[in-house]
mmCIF file of C-alpha atoms in Angstrom:
data_model
loop_
_atom_site.group_PDB
_atom_site.id
_atom_site.type_symbol
_atom_site.label_atom_id
_atom_site.label_comp_id
_atom_site.label_asym_id
_atom_site.label_seq_id
_atom_site.Cartn_x
_atom_site.Cartn_y
_atom_site.Cartn_z
ATOM 1 C CA UNK A 1028 1.969 17.821 -82.320
ATOM 2 C CA UNK A 1029 5.709 17.201 -82.407
ATOM 3 C CA UNK A 1030 7.182 14.266 -80.517
ATOM 4 C CA UNK A 1031 9.678 15.608 -77.998
ATOM 5 C CA UNK A 1032 11.208 12.216 -77.272
ATOM 6 C CA UNK A 1033 13.154 10.113 -79.758
ATOM 7 C CA UNK A 1034 11.102 10.716 -82.909
ATOM 8 C CA UNK A 1035 13.704 9.028 -85.109
ATOM 9 C CA UNK A 1036 13.517 5.860 -83.015
ATOM 10 C CA UNK A 1037 9.725 5.810 -83.290
ATOM 11 C CA UNK A 1038 9.780 6.386 -87.049
ATOM 12 C CA UNK A 1039 12.362 3.647 -87.495
ATOM 13 C CA UNK A 1040 10.159 1.260 -85.535
ATOM 14 C CA UNK A 1041 7.073 2.174 -87.559
ATOM 15 C CA UNK A 1042 8.842 1.972 -90.907
ATOM 16 C CA UNK A 1043 10.538 -1.337 -90.165
ATOM 17 C CA UNK A 1044 7.889 -3.159 -88.128
ATOM 18 C CA UNK A 1045 4.481 -1.580 -88.795
ATOM 19 C CA UNK A 1046 4.554 -0.371 -92.395
ATOM 20 C CA UNK A 1047 5.153 -3.874 -93.876
ATOM 21 C CA UNK A 1048 2.114 -5.196 -91.928
ATOM 22 C CA UNK A 1049 -0.484 -2.525 -92.739
ATOM 23 C CA UNK A 1050 -2.175 -4.373 -95.620
ATOM 24 C CA UNK A 1051 -2.300 -7.623 -93.653
ATOM 25 C CA UNK A 1052 -3.798 -5.776 -90.676
ATOM 26 C CA UNK A 1053 -6.468 -4.278 -92.923
ATOM 27 C CA UNK A 1054 -7.177 -7.213 -95.210
ATOM 28 C CA UNK A 1055 -6.367 -10.280 -93.105
ATOM 29 C CA UNK A 1056 -7.228 -9.064 -89.565
ATOM 30 C CA UNK A 1057 -3.610 -9.399 -88.465
ATOM 31 C CA UNK A 1058 -3.207 -8.188 -84.888
ATOM 32 C CA UNK A 1059 -0.003 -6.062 -84.587
ATOM 33 C CA UNK A 1060 0.882 -7.356 -81.142
ATOM 34 C CA UNK A 1061 4.627 -7.148 -81.653
ATOM 35 C CA UNK A 1062 4.453 -3.483 -82.639
ATOM 36 C CA UNK A 1063 2.454 -2.625 -79.522
ATOM 37 C CA UNK A 1064 4.914 -4.502 -77.325
ATOM 38 C CA UNK A 1065 7.833 -2.709 -78.981
ATOM 39 C CA UNK A 1066 6.251 0.702 -78.291
ATOM 40 C CA UNK A 1067 6.300 -0.120 -74.590
ATOM 41 C CA UNK A 1068 9.702 -1.784 -74.652
ATOM 42 C CA UNK A 1069 11.297 1.307 -76.184
ATOM 43 C CA UNK A 1070 9.994 3.498 -73.370
ATOM 44 C CA UNK A 1071 7.271 5.547 -75.059
ATOM 45 C CA UNK A 1072 4.714 4.749 -72.329
ATOM 46 C CA UNK A 1073 6.606 5.327 -69.083
ATOM 47 C CA UNK A 1074 4.823 7.616 -66.642
ATOM 48 C CA UNK A 1075 6.207 9.865 -63.921
ATOM 49 C CA UNK A 1076 4.565 10.397 -60.550
ATOM 50 C CA UNK A 1077 2.590 13.634 -60.526
ATOM 51 C CA UNK A 1078 2.976 14.270 -64.273
ATOM 52 C CA UNK A 1079 0.111 12.236 -65.722
ATOM 53 C CA UNK A 1080 -1.260 15.065 -67.857
ATOM 54 C CA UNK A 1081 2.135 15.844 -69.379
ATOM 55 C CA UNK A 1082 2.749 12.154 -70.019
ATOM 56 C CA UNK A 1083 -0.659 11.799 -71.669
ATOM 57 C CA UNK A 1084 0.135 14.584 -74.127
ATOM 58 C CA UNK A 1085 3.391 12.890 -75.150
ATOM 59 C CA UNK A 1086 1.575 9.567 -75.560
ATOM 60 C CA UNK A 1087 -1.071 11.264 -77.703
ATOM 61 C CA UNK A 1088 1.686 12.322 -80.092
ATOM 62 C CA UNK A 1089 2.726 8.686 -80.415
ATOM 63 C CA UNK A 1090 -0.869 7.650 -81.157
ATOM 64 C CA UNK A 1091 -1.077 10.322 -83.862
ATOM 65 C CA UNK A 1092 2.155 9.219 -85.543
ATOM 66 C CA UNK A 1093 1.109 5.557 -85.525
ATOM 67 C CA UNK A 1094 -2.330 6.448 -86.926
ATOM 68 C CA UNK A 1095 -0.676 8.176 -89.888
ATOM 69 C CA UNK A 1096 0.531 4.690 -90.845
ATOM 70 C CA UNK A 1097 -2.405 2.600 -89.609
ATOM 71 C CA UNK A 1098 -5.333 3.751 -87.487
ATOM 72 C CA UNK A 1099 -6.131 0.183 -86.451
ATOM 73 C CA UNK A 1100 -2.772 0.001 -84.694
ATOM 74 C CA UNK A 1101 -3.335 3.485 -83.271
ATOM 75 C CA UNK A 1102 -6.704 2.307 -81.983
ATOM 76 C CA UNK A 1103 -5.090 -0.730 -80.366
ATOM 77 C CA UNK A 1104 -2.647 1.574 -78.622
ATOM 78 C CA UNK A 1105 -5.546 3.759 -77.470
ATOM 79 C CA UNK A 1106 -7.132 0.674 -75.890
ATOM 80 C CA UNK A 1107 -3.874 -0.069 -74.119
ATOM 81 C CA UNK A 1108 -3.551 3.528 -72.930
ATOM 82 C CA UNK A 1109 -7.073 3.366 -71.531
ATOM 83 C CA UNK A 1110 -6.008 0.383 -69.419
ATOM 84 C CA UNK A 1111 -2.932 2.341 -68.325
ATOM 85 C CA UNK A 1112 -5.187 5.245 -67.342
ATOM 86 C CA UNK A 1113 -7.242 3.011 -65.058
ATOM 87 C CA UNK A 1114 -4.121 1.816 -63.240
ATOM 88 C CA UNK A 1115 -2.502 5.246 -63.081
ATOM 89 C CA UNK A 1116 -5.583 6.625 -61.283
ATOM 90 C CA UNK A 1117 -6.689 3.693 -59.146
ATOM 91 C CA UNK A 1118 -6.592 4.107 -55.352
ATOM 92 C CA UNK A 1119 -5.615 0.425 -55.219
ATOM 93 C CA UNK A 1120 -1.884 1.055 -54.764
ATOM 94 C CA UNK A 1121 -0.987 -2.629 -54.604
ATOM 95 C CA UNK A 1122 -2.667 -3.337 -57.956
ATOM 96 C CA UNK A 1123 -1.015 -0.317 -59.555
ATOM 97 C CA UNK A 1124 2.464 -1.232 -58.289
ATOM 98 C CA UNK A 1125 2.036 -4.851 -59.313
ATOM 99 C CA UNK A 1126 0.723 -4.330 -62.855
ATOM 100 C CA UNK A 1127 1.521 -0.844 -64.126
ATOM 101 C CA UNK A 1128 5.242 -1.432 -64.882
ATOM 102 C CA UNK A 1129 4.504 -4.466 -67.078
ATOM 103 C CA UNK A 1130 1.766 -2.585 -68.948
ATOM 104 C CA UNK A 1131 4.003 0.411 -69.533
ATOM 105 C CA UNK A 1132 6.943 -1.637 -70.797
ATOM 106 C CA UNK A 1133 4.840 -3.792 -73.125
ATOM 107 C CA UNK A 1134 5.213 -7.055 -71.211
ATOM 108 C CA UNK A 1135 1.419 -7.059 -70.702
ATOM 109 C CA UNK A 1136 -1.185 -5.503 -73.019
ATOM 110 C CA UNK A 1137 -4.566 -4.097 -72.050
ATOM 111 C CA UNK A 1138 -8.015 -3.226 -73.378
ATOM 112 C CA UNK A 1139 -10.797 -0.868 -72.362
ATOM 113 C CA UNK A 1140 -14.084 -2.652 -71.585
ATOM 114 C CA UNK A 1141 -15.839 0.685 -70.988
ATOM 115 C CA UNK A 1142 -17.871 1.193 -74.168
ATOM 116 C CA UNK A 1143 -21.085 0.099 -72.469
ATOM 117 C CA UNK A 1144 -20.397 1.971 -69.193
ATOM 118 C CA UNK A 1145 -19.667 5.210 -71.067
ATOM 119 C CA UNK A 1146 -23.048 4.875 -72.766
ATOM 120 C CA UNK A 1147 -24.609 4.083 -69.396
ATOM 121 C CA UNK A 1148 -23.288 7.286 -67.848
ATOM 122 C CA UNK A 1149 -24.663 9.241 -70.829
ATOM 123 C CA UNK A 1150 -28.107 7.710 -70.320
ATOM 124 C CA UNK A 1151 -27.972 5.611 -73.506
ATOM 125 C CA UNK A 1152 -27.775 2.033 -72.189
ATOM 126 C CA UNK A 1153 -28.105 -0.100 -69.103
ATOM 127 C CA UNK A 1154 -24.987 -1.756 -67.717
ATOM 128 C CA UNK A 1155 -24.462 -5.204 -69.217
ATOM 129 C CA UNK A 1156 -22.567 -6.689 -66.252
ATOM 130 C CA UNK A 1157 -23.742 -7.399 -62.726
ATOM 131 C CA UNK A 1158 -21.699 -8.471 -59.728
ATOM 132 C CA UNK A 1159 -22.583 -10.176 -56.480
ATOM 133 C CA UNK A 1160 -20.301 -9.656 -53.483
ATOM 134 C CA UNK A 1161 -18.730 -12.859 -52.241
ATOM 135 C CA UNK A 1162 -15.940 -13.797 -49.858
ATOM 136 C CA UNK A 1163 -12.802 -12.024 -51.041
ATOM 137 C CA UNK A 1164 -14.281 -10.341 -54.113
ATOM 138 C CA UNK A 1165 -17.138 -10.379 -56.608
ATOM 139 C CA UNK A 1166 -18.881 -12.824 -58.963
ATOM 140 C CA UNK A 1167 -19.505 -11.306 -62.408
ATOM 141 C CA UNK A 1168 -22.167 -12.284 -64.937
ATOM 142 C CA UNK A 1169 -23.286 -10.792 -68.247
ATOM 143 C CA UNK A 1170 -21.990 -10.098 -71.753
ATOM 144 C CA UNK A 1171 -19.931 -7.282 -73.262
ATOM 145 C CA UNK A 1172 -20.542 -7.348 -77.040
ATOM 146 C CA UNK A 1173 -17.129 -5.994 -78.029
ATOM 147 C CA UNK A 1174 -13.853 -5.355 -76.218
ATOM 148 C CA UNK A 1175 -10.798 -4.557 -78.368
ATOM 149 C CA UNK A 1176 -7.061 -5.131 -77.999
ATOM 150 C CA UNK A 1177 -7.872 -8.297 -76.147
ATOM 151 C CA UNK A 1178 -6.700 -11.881 -75.785
ATOM 152 C CA UNK A 1179 -6.235 -14.528 -73.088
ATOM 153 C CA UNK A 1180 -3.019 -12.845 -71.895
ATOM 154 C CA UNK A 1181 -4.476 -9.318 -71.877
ATOM 155 C CA UNK A 1182 -6.219 -7.307 -69.138
ATOM 156 C CA UNK A 1183 -9.145 -4.879 -69.313
ATOM 157 C CA UNK A 1184 -11.384 -2.756 -67.124
ATOM 158 C CA UNK A 1185 -15.100 -3.317 -66.499
ATOM 159 C CA UNK A 1186 -17.779 -1.472 -64.574
ATOM 160 C CA UNK A 1187 -20.496 -3.574 -62.995
ATOM 161 C CA UNK A 1188 -23.785 -3.013 -61.227
ATOM 162 C CA UNK A 1189 -24.341 -4.435 -57.758
ATOM 163 C CA UNK A 1190 -27.489 -5.191 -55.770
ATOM 164 C CA UNK A 1191 -26.672 -2.216 -53.556
ATOM 165 C CA UNK A 1192 -27.308 0.340 -56.348
ATOM 166 C CA UNK A 1193 -23.573 0.883 -56.473
ATOM 167 C CA UNK A 1194 -21.167 0.557 -59.352
ATOM 168 C CA UNK A 1195 -17.731 -1.048 -58.974
ATOM 169 C CA UNK A 1196 -14.816 -0.991 -61.427
ATOM 170 C CA UNK A 1197 -12.632 -4.077 -61.745
ATOM 171 C CA UNK A 1198 -9.537 -5.144 -63.668
ATOM 172 C CA UNK A 1199 -10.072 -8.458 -65.457
ATOM 173 C CA UNK A 1200 -7.693 -10.940 -67.039
ATOM 174 C CA UNK A 1201 -8.625 -12.424 -70.404
ATOM 175 C CA UNK A 1202 -7.874 -15.866 -68.941
ATOM 176 C CA UNK A 1203 -10.145 -15.478 -65.896
ATOM 177 C CA UNK A 1204 -12.045 -18.715 -65.141
ATOM 178 C CA UNK A 1205 -15.628 -18.485 -66.385
ATOM 179 C CA UNK A 1206 -14.868 -15.827 -69.010
ATOM 180 C CA UNK A 1207 -15.447 -16.838 -72.643
ATOM 181 C CA UNK A 1208 -13.908 -14.807 -75.468
ATOM 182 C CA UNK A 1209 -15.247 -14.972 -79.037
ATOM 183 C CA UNK A 1210 -13.311 -13.084 -81.694
ATOM 184 C CA UNK A 1211 -15.173 -10.703 -84.027
ATOM 185 C CA UNK A 1212 -13.680 -9.950 -87.455
ATOM 186 C CA UNK A 1213 -16.699 -9.003 -89.565
ATOM 187 C CA UNK A 1214 -16.229 -5.242 -89.478
ATOM 188 C CA UNK A 1215 -15.964 -2.940 -92.490
ATOM 189 C CA UNK A 1216 -12.539 -1.980 -91.184
ATOM 190 C CA UNK A 1217 -10.483 -2.242 -87.995
ATOM 191 C CA UNK A 1218 -10.414 -6.049 -88.209
ATOM 192 C CA UNK A 1219 -6.874 -6.282 -86.852
ATOM 193 C CA UNK A 1220 -8.014 -4.802 -83.547
ATOM 194 C CA UNK A 1221 -8.266 -8.122 -81.653
ATOM 195 C CA UNK A 1222 -11.925 -7.462 -80.790
ATOM 196 C CA UNK A 1223 -13.841 -10.085 -78.803
ATOM 197 C CA UNK A 1224 -17.253 -10.515 -77.272
ATOM 198 C CA UNK A 1225 -16.840 -11.314 -73.570
ATOM 199 C CA UNK A 1226 -19.272 -13.613 -71.821
ATOM 200 C CA UNK A 1227 -19.039 -13.724 -68.015
ATOM 201 C CA UNK A 1228 -20.570 -16.626 -66.112
ATOM 202 C CA UNK A 1229 -20.041 -16.169 -62.367
ATOM 203 C CA UNK A 1230 -16.467 -15.027 -62.934
ATOM 204 C CA UNK A 1231 -14.705 -14.539 -59.614
ATOM 205 C CA UNK A 1232 -12.737 -11.302 -59.381
ATOM 206 C CA UNK A 1233 -10.684 -11.042 -56.178
ATOM 207 C CA UNK A 1234 -10.380 -7.872 -54.115
ATOM 208 C CA UNK A 1235 -6.812 -7.473 -55.380
ATOM 209 C CA UNK A 1236 -8.270 -6.632 -58.833
ATOM 210 C CA UNK A 1237 -10.635 -3.875 -57.701
ATOM 211 C CA UNK A 1238 -9.852 -0.589 -59.431
ATOM 212 C CA UNK A 1239 -12.477 1.362 -57.507
ATOM 213 C CA UNK A 1240 -15.324 0.584 -55.127
ATOM 214 C CA UNK A 1241 -16.951 3.842 -56.281
ATOM 215 C CA UNK A 1242 -16.998 3.624 -60.079
ATOM 216 C CA UNK A 1243 -19.330 6.629 -60.425
ATOM 217 C CA UNK A 1244 -16.677 8.927 -58.978
ATOM 218 C CA UNK A 1245 -13.748 7.099 -60.550
ATOM 219 C CA UNK A 1246 -15.189 7.495 -64.060
ATOM 220 C CA UNK A 1247 -15.192 11.264 -63.659
ATOM 221 C CA UNK A 1248 -11.420 11.091 -63.109
ATOM 222 C CA UNK A 1249 -10.569 8.806 -66.020
ATOM 223 C CA UNK A 1250 -13.030 9.750 -68.754
ATOM 224 C CA UNK A 1251 -11.239 12.945 -69.902
ATOM 225 C CA UNK A 1252 -8.139 10.809 -70.608
ATOM 226 C CA UNK A 1253 -10.298 8.063 -72.168
ATOM 227 C CA UNK A 1254 -11.518 10.606 -74.745
ATOM 228 C CA UNK A 1255 -8.272 12.592 -75.045
ATOM 229 C CA UNK A 1256 -6.324 9.543 -76.232
ATOM 230 C CA UNK A 1257 -8.891 9.070 -79.044
ATOM 231 C CA UNK A 1258 -8.341 12.511 -80.553
ATOM 232 C CA UNK A 1259 -4.939 11.727 -82.156
ATOM 233 C CA UNK A 1260 -6.484 8.767 -83.995
ATOM 234 C CA UNK A 1261 -8.345 11.277 -86.141
ATOM 235 C CA UNK A 1262 -5.461 13.739 -86.266
ATOM 236 C CA UNK A 1263 -3.128 11.040 -87.594
ATOM 237 C CA UNK A 1264 -5.553 9.925 -90.299
ATOM 238 C CA UNK A 1265 -6.145 13.566 -91.245
ATOM 239 C CA UNK A 1266 -2.400 14.170 -91.578
ATOM 240 C CA UNK A 1267 -2.073 11.115 -93.815
ATOM 241 C CA UNK A 1268 -5.015 12.320 -95.922
ATOM 242 C CA UNK A 1269 -3.359 15.725 -96.354
ATOM 243 C CA UNK A 1270 -0.199 14.007 -97.592
ATOM 244 C CA UNK A 1271 -2.284 11.995 -100.055
ATOM 245 C CA UNK A 1272 -3.978 15.148 -101.370
ATOM 246 C CA UNK A 1273 -0.611 16.860 -101.818
ATOM 247 C CA UNK A 1274 0.775 13.909 -103.802
ATOM 248 C CA UNK A 1275 -2.087 14.273 -106.283
ATOM 249 C CA UNK A 1276 -1.598 17.980 -106.928
ATOM 250 C CA UNK A 1277 -0.352 17.593 -110.505
ATOM 251 C CA UNK A 1278 -2.621 14.706 -111.565
ATOM 252 C CA UNK A 1279 -4.572 15.172 -114.801
ATOM 253 C CA UNK A 1280 -2.931 18.478 -115.634
ATOM 254 C CA UNK A 1281 -3.691 19.988 -112.235
ATOM 255 C CA UNK A 1282 -7.448 19.410 -112.462
ATOM 256 C CA UNK A 1283 -7.638 18.887 -108.675
ATOM 257 C CA UNK A 1284 -7.083 22.626 -108.185
ATOM 258 C CA UNK A 1285 -10.734 23.164 -109.149
ATOM 259 C CA UNK A 1286 -12.037 21.088 -106.246
ATOM 260 C CA UNK A 1287 -13.519 23.213 -103.416
ATOM 261 C CA UNK A 1288 -11.344 21.728 -100.610
ATOM 262 C CA UNK A 1289 -7.566 21.708 -100.916
ATOM 263 C CA UNK A 1290 -4.747 20.330 -98.773
ATOM 264 C CA UNK A 1291 -4.027 23.738 -97.241
ATOM 265 C CA UNK A 1292 -7.657 24.076 -96.112
ATOM 266 C CA UNK A 1293 -7.495 20.772 -94.232
ATOM 267 C CA UNK A 1294 -4.002 21.550 -92.904
ATOM 268 C CA UNK A 1295 -5.175 24.837 -91.392
ATOM 269 C CA UNK A 1296 -7.997 23.129 -89.532
ATOM 270 C CA UNK A 1297 -5.664 20.350 -88.420
ATOM 271 C CA UNK A 1298 -3.200 22.855 -87.012
ATOM 272 C CA UNK A 1299 -6.013 24.701 -85.231
ATOM 273 C CA UNK A 1300 -7.024 21.463 -83.475
ATOM 274 C CA UNK A 1301 -3.445 20.728 -82.473
ATOM 275 C CA UNK A 1302 -2.987 24.273 -81.198
ATOM 276 C CA UNK A 1303 -6.085 23.914 -79.011
ATOM 277 C CA UNK A 1304 -4.676 20.727 -77.505
ATOM 278 C CA UNK A 1305 -1.312 22.396 -76.911
ATOM 279 C CA UNK A 1306 -3.008 25.209 -74.971
ATOM 280 C CA UNK A 1307 -5.127 22.828 -72.903
ATOM 281 C CA UNK A 1308 -2.248 20.554 -71.945
ATOM 282 C CA UNK A 1309 0.342 23.282 -71.491
ATOM 283 C CA UNK A 1310 -1.577 26.000 -69.695
ATOM 284 C CA UNK A 1311 -4.561 24.518 -67.865
ATOM 285 C CA UNK A 1312 -4.136 23.788 -64.171
ATOM 286 C CA UNK A 1313 -5.055 20.525 -62.493
ATOM 287 C CA UNK A 1314 -6.790 17.681 -64.318
ATOM 288 C CA UNK A 1315 -8.223 17.727 -67.833
ATOM 289 C CA UNK A 1316 -11.718 19.150 -68.289
ATOM 290 C CA UNK A 1317 -14.288 16.713 -69.635
ATOM 291 C CA UNK A 1318 -16.059 19.458 -71.612
ATOM 292 C CA UNK A 1319 -12.853 20.461 -73.416
ATOM 293 C CA UNK A 1320 -12.104 16.908 -74.493
ATOM 294 C CA UNK A 1321 -15.638 16.291 -75.767
ATOM 295 C CA UNK A 1322 -15.593 19.402 -77.952
ATOM 296 C CA UNK A 1323 -12.202 18.681 -79.516
ATOM 297 C CA UNK A 1324 -13.096 15.001 -79.989
ATOM 298 C CA UNK A 1325 -16.275 15.964 -81.889
ATOM 299 C CA UNK A 1326 -14.537 18.566 -84.035
ATOM 300 C CA UNK A 1327 -11.757 16.091 -84.843
ATOM 301 C CA UNK A 1328 -14.284 13.479 -85.960
ATOM 302 C CA UNK A 1329 -15.853 15.823 -88.501
ATOM 303 C CA UNK A 1330 -12.462 17.125 -89.635
ATOM 304 C CA UNK A 1331 -11.225 13.577 -90.244
ATOM 305 C CA UNK A 1332 -14.318 12.738 -92.265
ATOM 306 C CA UNK A 1333 -13.852 15.784 -94.488
ATOM 307 C CA UNK A 1334 -10.151 15.038 -94.898
ATOM 308 C CA UNK A 1335 -10.601 11.449 -96.083
ATOM 309 C CA UNK A 1336 -13.527 12.355 -98.339
ATOM 310 C CA UNK A 1337 -11.380 15.076 -99.910
ATOM 311 C CA UNK A 1338 -8.488 12.657 -100.389
ATOM 312 C CA UNK A 1339 -10.789 10.191 -102.147
ATOM 313 C CA UNK A 1340 -11.819 12.884 -104.637
ATOM 314 C CA UNK A 1341 -8.277 14.141 -105.241
ATOM 315 C CA UNK A 1342 -6.836 10.654 -105.723
ATOM 316 C CA UNK A 1343 -9.660 9.648 -108.054
ATOM 317 C CA UNK A 1344 -10.100 6.164 -109.476
ATOM 318 C CA UNK A 1345 -7.034 4.700 -107.758
ATOM 319 C CA UNK A 1346 -8.613 5.452 -104.365
ATOM 320 C CA UNK A 1347 -11.529 3.140 -105.079
ATOM 321 C CA UNK A 1348 -9.438 -0.001 -105.082
ATOM 322 C CA UNK A 1349 -10.074 -1.891 -101.846
ATOM 323 C CA UNK A 1350 -6.344 -2.138 -101.231
ATOM 324 C CA UNK A 1351 -5.674 1.593 -101.618
ATOM 325 C CA UNK A 1352 -4.485 3.582 -98.576
ATOM 326 C CA UNK A 1353 -7.226 6.167 -99.195
ATOM 327 C CA UNK A 1354 -9.974 3.523 -99.094
ATOM 328 C CA UNK A 1355 -8.471 2.066 -95.912
ATOM 329 C CA UNK A 1356 -8.433 5.490 -94.249
ATOM 330 C CA UNK A 1357 -12.055 6.031 -95.301
ATOM 331 C CA UNK A 1358 -13.086 2.782 -93.590
ATOM 332 C CA UNK A 1359 -10.993 3.615 -90.535
ATOM 333 C CA UNK A 1360 -12.673 7.000 -90.291
ATOM 334 C CA UNK A 1361 -16.167 5.561 -90.270
ATOM 335 C CA UNK A 1362 -15.052 3.409 -87.367
ATOM 336 C CA UNK A 1363 -13.618 6.492 -85.631
ATOM 337 C CA UNK A 1364 -16.980 8.253 -86.037
ATOM 338 C CA UNK A 1365 -18.689 5.332 -84.316
ATOM 339 C CA UNK A 1366 -16.090 4.719 -81.624
ATOM 340 C CA UNK A 1367 -17.566 5.343 -78.166
ATOM 341 C CA UNK A 1368 -18.321 8.145 -77.644
ATOM 342 C CA UNK A 1369 -19.796 8.198 -81.158
ATOM 343 C CA UNK A 1370 -20.545 11.473 -82.929
ATOM 344 C CA UNK A 1371 -24.238 11.260 -81.992
ATOM 345 C CA UNK A 1372 -23.232 10.409 -78.413
ATOM 346 C CA UNK A 1373 -20.932 13.460 -78.428
ATOM 347 C CA UNK A 1374 -23.595 15.725 -79.889
ATOM 348 C CA UNK A 1375 -26.051 14.627 -77.183
ATOM 349 C CA UNK A 1376 -23.613 15.173 -74.320
ATOM 350 C CA UNK A 1377 -22.452 18.549 -75.596
ATOM 351 C CA UNK A 1378 -26.031 19.742 -75.993
ATOM 352 C CA UNK A 1379 -26.609 19.309 -72.246
ATOM 353 C CA UNK A 1380 -23.435 21.038 -71.011
#
C-alpha cells in the first residue's frame, strides 16, 4: 500500500511529531491529539463527493504508515475515520455540511461509540443505550463501557433502542449536558487512546444531531468502512515487525536463520493481503462488500499475531524489556485481536455467511 499523496510530508510529520512521543504514549498514556489534528490540517482526510471508496483506500494507507510508528495513534485515527464515515454517509445533509469540514481538517476530532452496537447486530449483546422521543429530539440513558479517541471537545456516534422497536443513530458531543466521561487507562497497552466510559442520564440530543432514523439500514452502509479502516492497523504493525526481524538477521552469528519463520515469509503474506485490498478497492463496483472486509480483517489479525511473535523470537532478550518496540507491538497486537469485531466475533460472523 503506497501513499499516492505527499508521502514525504507525512513521513516528516511522523518523524518530527509522532516518533518522539511513542514511548510516552505507551508508558504514560499520552494522548497524541496534536498529531491527529496535524493529519487533518495537512489535508490527508479530505473527501470528494462520489469518491468515498477511493478516499477510504488512501486514508487506509495513512493509517498503515502511522501504525508502523505507533498503533495506538493509528487506532485513534481509525476512531476518527469511523466518525467521518458516519457523517459522509448520513442522509442528514445539514449535519454533514455543518460538521464534516471541521472533522476532515482536524479542527474537531471524533470517536466511534459503536462497539456495543456492532456486537448487538452480531447477536452477542443487547444495546446499552435507550432513547425516549421528546420535543425536538431524544433523551438518552445508559452506559457505554468504553469509547476511544474521546474528550469533552470530541464527537462520537451512538446507536440507541427506542420503545418503538426501532434503532436510531445519533451524533453526540463529549460535552453534552447529562453525559459523564470517566477516563480508563488500565489496559495492557493502548493507554494513550483517550478511552472513556460514557454514562448517559437523560441526555437530550436534538434532531439536528440525528445521523439516521433507521440505524438498522444505516449500519449496513457504514460497517464495511468501519472494518476496512481497522485492517491497516495490523498491516502497519506487521510491516514494523518485518523491519525488526530484518535488523536482527546477523545477531549471534546468524542463529536466527534456523527459526522456522523468517522476514520473507511474513513479507509475502503481508503483500498478499495488500494485493487483495488493491483488487477490492480498484476493481469492485459500487460499495464495499461486508463479507470481503470481514475475511481480510480476520486474516490480518492472525498475520499480525504471527509477525510480532516472530519478531520477539528474532530479537531475543532485548525484546522482553517493557520499553522495547517489539514488546509494545506485541501488546498492541493483543488489543488489535480484541478490537470489535474481535477475532472470535469475526470467526462467528464468517461461519454464518
